[in-house]
């Protein structure tokens, strides 16, 4: 089976597992144990990971807080800032195509009395920084805009958004679960104050993540969302997941070394996949900007072919669709809807997410499989036949 769903999760890199292994076995110490070697070696490993993460995003190790993943990082960043700055305001700006880990947190704040502005995006999936600036008011305490989208791969104009936020004195959070390790991210160049990271989106283990929190120019205040032993300078209590943290650090180190080469290779494979699909199939369209896009993402609509049927027919390829199966109805993706993609087109959309271990042969197999499936499903489609003036209505 060919795995092309790397926006959902990535496999663990064997080098990451090798780095983690000692901490799953003999080196099992609690990083907070100060009295013996078991604790010291765990603490040392955690410190090394902090450095590896910081290096990848241009931060200082003291600005890294370990969490269980990007969902927790998003919760800590948004709720933590909203609470810490409650004396100054109650308005949060985000955008319509954020991950649920941001949108649902914002809805929760709204229920608690905050005001939330959800910026629209264009057909390309991008936020307009001018519209963001116009939305900033006296009581705005946070702007939260994702670095790269998990469905269409759109990379937001983060540096410009950051520059405006800095000028206006508003903390800027970015959910970078899809971007870190895939494209260059630098919290200083991008003027980012809080940044969410997830290990399992970058060939690290599930259940490990980090939140970058700026400590100077300006220092960002944060109210803890997890109280307890005062770990992570009081911002996130709980015994550290040492193997997971070691894995996240190693994953960052590998991405830092190999990102340039890997992203060029994946871009080539992605463009090859796109070219094959476009050459063999009519009435296909790409969702989102090709210019401002993650190199390993392709999101395509195949007119007249329901994504669910297409995925079923492509049984040897793991991909995702632009619709979410709920109990009875097939809801088109809110991301595509916010981009102005018609419901019909959204229901026929497939997300291809390429990754580190995909080969050219696998991509060719996936392309052939998609082409064959689309052609045979269209053969059976009265709608397609009608559109083509086929036998049914001649
Ligand atoms: C996967 C993802 C998350 C959630 O990350 P977890 O580590 O699984 O909690 C949040 N935001 C984006 C953009 C993601 O792609």
Short mmCIF file of N, CA, C and O and ligand atoms in Angstrom, two decimals, residues 7-8 68-72 74 99 101 146 148 150 175 177-178 198 200-201, ligand 1:
data_model
loop_
_atom_site.label_atom_id
_atom_site.label_comp_id
_atom_site.label_asym_id
_atom_site.label_seq_id
_atom_site.Cartn_x
_atom_site.Cartn_y
_atom_site.Cartn_z
N UNK A 7 -0.01 14.51 5.59
CA UNK A 7 -0.51 15.64 6.39
C UNK A 7 -1.26 15.13 7.61
O UNK A 7 -1.44 15.87 8.58
N UNK A 8 -1.71 13.89 7.55
CA UNK A 8 -2.42 13.31 8.70
C UNK A 8 -1.41 12.86 9.76
O UNK A 8 -1.56 13.14 10.94
N UNK A 68 2.19 17.76 24.50
CA UNK A 68 1.85 16.45 23.93
C UNK A 68 1.62 16.52 22.43
O UNK A 68 1.32 15.51 21.81
N UNK A 69 1.70 17.71 21.84
CA UNK A 69 1.47 17.83 20.41
C UNK A 69 0.94 19.21 20.06
O UNK A 69 0.81 20.08 20.92
N UNK A 70 0.64 19.39 18.78
CA UNK A 70 0.21 20.72 18.35
C UNK A 70 -1.16 21.11 18.92
O UNK A 70 -1.43 22.28 19.16
N UNK A 71 -2.04 20.15 19.14
CA UNK A 71 -3.34 20.48 19.73
C UNK A 71 -3.14 21.12 21.09
O UNK A 71 -3.72 22.18 21.39
N UNK A 72 -2.31 20.50 21.91
CA UNK A 72 -2.06 21.08 23.24
C UNK A 72 -1.32 22.41 23.12
O UNK A 72 -1.62 23.36 23.86
N UNK A 74 -1.54 24.60 20.72
CA UNK A 74 -2.52 25.59 20.30
C UNK A 74 -3.39 26.03 21.49
O UNK A 74 -3.65 27.22 21.69
N UNK A 99 -6.82 24.82 11.64
CA UNK A 99 -7.10 23.48 12.16
C UNK A 99 -8.12 23.60 13.29
O UNK A 99 -8.20 24.63 13.96
N UNK A 101 -7.99 22.52 16.11
CA UNK A 101 -7.32 22.78 17.39
C UNK A 101 -7.22 24.27 17.68
O UNK A 101 -7.05 24.67 18.83
N UNK A 146 -2.30 30.19 11.00
CA UNK A 146 -1.45 29.02 10.76
C UNK A 146 -0.34 29.31 9.76
O UNK A 146 -0.48 30.19 8.91
N UNK A 148 1.09 26.91 7.62
CA UNK A 148 0.72 26.22 6.38
C UNK A 148 -0.50 25.36 6.65
O UNK A 148 -0.61 24.74 7.71
N UNK A 150 -3.23 22.32 6.41
CA UNK A 150 -3.10 20.88 6.34
C UNK A 150 -3.90 20.24 5.22
O UNK A 150 -3.70 19.08 4.92
N UNK A 175 0.25 28.27 14.18
CA UNK A 175 0.23 26.82 14.22
C UNK A 175 1.08 26.34 13.04
O UNK A 175 0.66 26.45 11.89
N UNK A 177 2.37 23.21 12.62
CA UNK A 177 2.47 21.74 12.62
C UNK A 177 2.83 21.20 11.23
O UNK A 177 3.54 20.21 11.12
N UNK A 178 2.33 21.86 10.18
CA UNK A 178 2.59 21.35 8.82
C UNK A 178 3.83 21.97 8.20
O UNK A 178 4.26 21.55 7.12
N UNK A 198 4.44 19.86 16.11
CA UNK A 198 4.02 18.49 16.41
C UNK A 198 5.05 17.51 15.88
O UNK A 198 5.42 17.57 14.71
N UNK A 200 4.79 14.22 15.33
CA UNK A 200 4.38 13.14 14.41
C UNK A 200 4.08 13.65 13.00
O UNK A 200 3.78 12.86 12.11
N UNK A 201 4.14 14.96 12.79
CA UNK A 201 4.00 15.50 11.44
C UNK A 201 5.36 15.64 10.77
O UNK A 201 5.46 16.05 9.63
C1 LIG B 1 -1.94 17.71 12.90
C2 LIG B 1 -2.21 19.14 13.14
C3 LIG B 1 -2.55 19.61 14.42
C4 LIG B 1 -2.72 18.68 15.60
O1 LIG B 1 -1.49 18.18 16.00
P1 LIG B 1 -1.40 16.98 17.07
O2 LIG B 1 0.07 16.92 17.39
O3 LIG B 1 -1.89 15.78 16.36
O4 LIG B 1 -2.23 17.37 18.23
C5 LIG B 1 -2.77 20.95 14.59
N1 LIG B 1 -2.65 21.81 13.57
C6 LIG B 1 -2.33 21.40 12.34
C7 LIG B 1 -2.20 22.41 11.24
C8 LIG B 1 -2.09 20.06 12.08
O5 LIG B 1 -1.79 19.67 10.85
#
